[in-house]
Amino acid sequence: MKYLQNVATINVAPEKCTGCGICMKVCPRNVLEIKDKWAEVSDRDSCIECGACKMNCASDAIYVDSGVGCATAMINGILRFGDPDKGSCGCDSKSGSNGCC
């Protein structure tokens, strides 16, 4: 299952990564892979921002904001109201920003 394109917050700092592969083992969506001895995001659009990779990374090489952003707001809108536009991420025109979705 894919989610919204290019909105997941997951990133890997290759200079910190030791290539241990724990992130791959704990990721429920197979978002990461080891490539050239370091972890790399291979399927960003499948990331559900659960934070398992970040919590289990001993070298603090993975960044992900668990449960934040427009993707979460839209998914919550679908789950709660059956309409992705009814979710709120705090970045719509009412909050004074230009919007992110």
Coordinates of C-alpha atoms in Angstrom, one line a residue:
M1 CA 0.0 0.0 0.0
K2 CA 1.3 3.4 -0.9
Y3 CA 0.4 6.6 0.9
L4 CA 0.8 10.2 -0.3
Q5 CA 3.8 10.8 -2.6
N6 CA 6.9 12.6 -1.3
V7 CA 5.5 13.7 2.1
A8 CA 7.1 11.2 4.6
T9 CA 9.6 12.9 6.8
I10 CA 12.0 9.9 6.9
N11 CA 15.7 10.6 6.1
V12 CA 19.0 8.8 6.7
A13 CA 22.3 10.6 7.6
P14 CA 24.8 8.3 5.8
E15 CA 27.7 9.8 7.7
K16 CA 26.2 8.5 10.9
C17 CA 25.0 5.1 9.6
T18 CA 27.0 2.0 10.6
G19 CA 25.1 -0.3 8.2
C20 CA 23.9 -2.6 11.0
G21 CA 20.6 -3.2 9.3
I22 CA 18.4 -3.0 12.4
C23 CA 16.3 -0.3 10.7
M24 CA 15.4 -2.8 8.0
K25 CA 14.4 -5.5 10.5
V26 CA 12.1 -3.3 12.5
C27 CA 10.4 -1.4 9.6
P28 CA 6.9 -2.9 9.0
R29 CA 6.8 -1.5 5.5
N30 CA 10.2 -2.3 4.1
V31 CA 11.0 1.3 3.5
L32 CA 14.8 1.0 4.0
E33 CA 17.6 -1.1 2.5
I34 CA 21.3 -1.4 2.9
K35 CA 23.1 0.0 -0.1
D36 CA 26.8 0.6 -0.4
K37 CA 27.2 -0.4 3.3
W38 CA 24.7 2.3 4.6
A39 CA 20.9 2.4 5.1
E40 CA 19.0 4.2 2.4
V41 CA 15.3 5.1 2.0
S42 CA 14.2 2.9 -0.9
D43 CA 10.5 3.4 -0.7
R44 CA 9.6 6.7 0.9
D45 CA 6.0 6.6 -0.2
S46 CA 5.4 3.4 1.8
C47 CA 6.6 5.0 5.1
I48 CA 3.9 5.3 7.7
E49 CA 6.1 7.4 10.0
C50 CA 5.8 4.9 12.9
G51 CA 9.3 5.8 14.1
A52 CA 10.5 2.2 14.7
C53 CA 13.6 2.8 12.6
K54 CA 14.5 5.9 14.5
M55 CA 13.9 4.4 17.9
N56 CA 16.1 1.4 17.1
C57 CA 19.0 3.2 15.4
A58 CA 21.9 3.1 17.8
S59 CA 23.9 5.6 15.8
D60 CA 21.1 8.2 15.6
A61 CA 21.3 8.1 11.8
I62 CA 17.6 8.2 11.0
Y63 CA 15.3 11.1 11.2
V64 CA 11.5 10.8 11.1
D65 CA 8.7 12.8 12.7
S66 CA 6.3 10.1 14.0
G67 CA 2.7 10.9 13.3
V68 CA 3.1 14.5 12.1
G69 CA 2.5 16.3 8.9
C70 CA 0.0 16.5 6.1
A71 CA 0.1 12.7 5.4
T72 CA -1.0 12.0 8.9
A73 CA -3.7 14.7 8.8
M74 CA -5.1 13.3 5.6
I75 CA -5.1 9.7 6.8
N76 CA -6.8 10.7 10.0
G77 CA -9.4 12.7 8.0
I78 CA -10.1 9.5 5.9
L79 CA -10.3 7.3 9.0
R80 CA -12.4 9.7 11.1
F81 CA -14.6 11.4 8.5
G82 CA -14.2 9.4 5.3
D83 CA -12.7 12.6 3.7
P84 CA -9.0 13.4 3.5
D85 CA -9.7 17.1 3.4
K86 CA -11.3 17.1 6.9
G87 CA -8.0 16.2 8.6
S88 CA -6.0 19.1 9.9
C89 CA -2.2 19.4 9.9
G90 CA -2.1 23.1 11.0
C91 CA -0.7 24.3 7.8
D92 CA -3.9 25.3 5.9
S93 CA -4.8 28.8 4.8
K94 CA -6.7 29.4 8.1
S95 CA -3.5 29.1 10.1
G96 CA -1.8 31.8 8.1
S97 CA 0.6 29.6 6.1
N98 CA 0.6 29.0 2.4
G99 CA -0.4 25.4 3.0
C100 CA 1.6 22.2 2.6
C101 CA -0.8 19.8 1.0

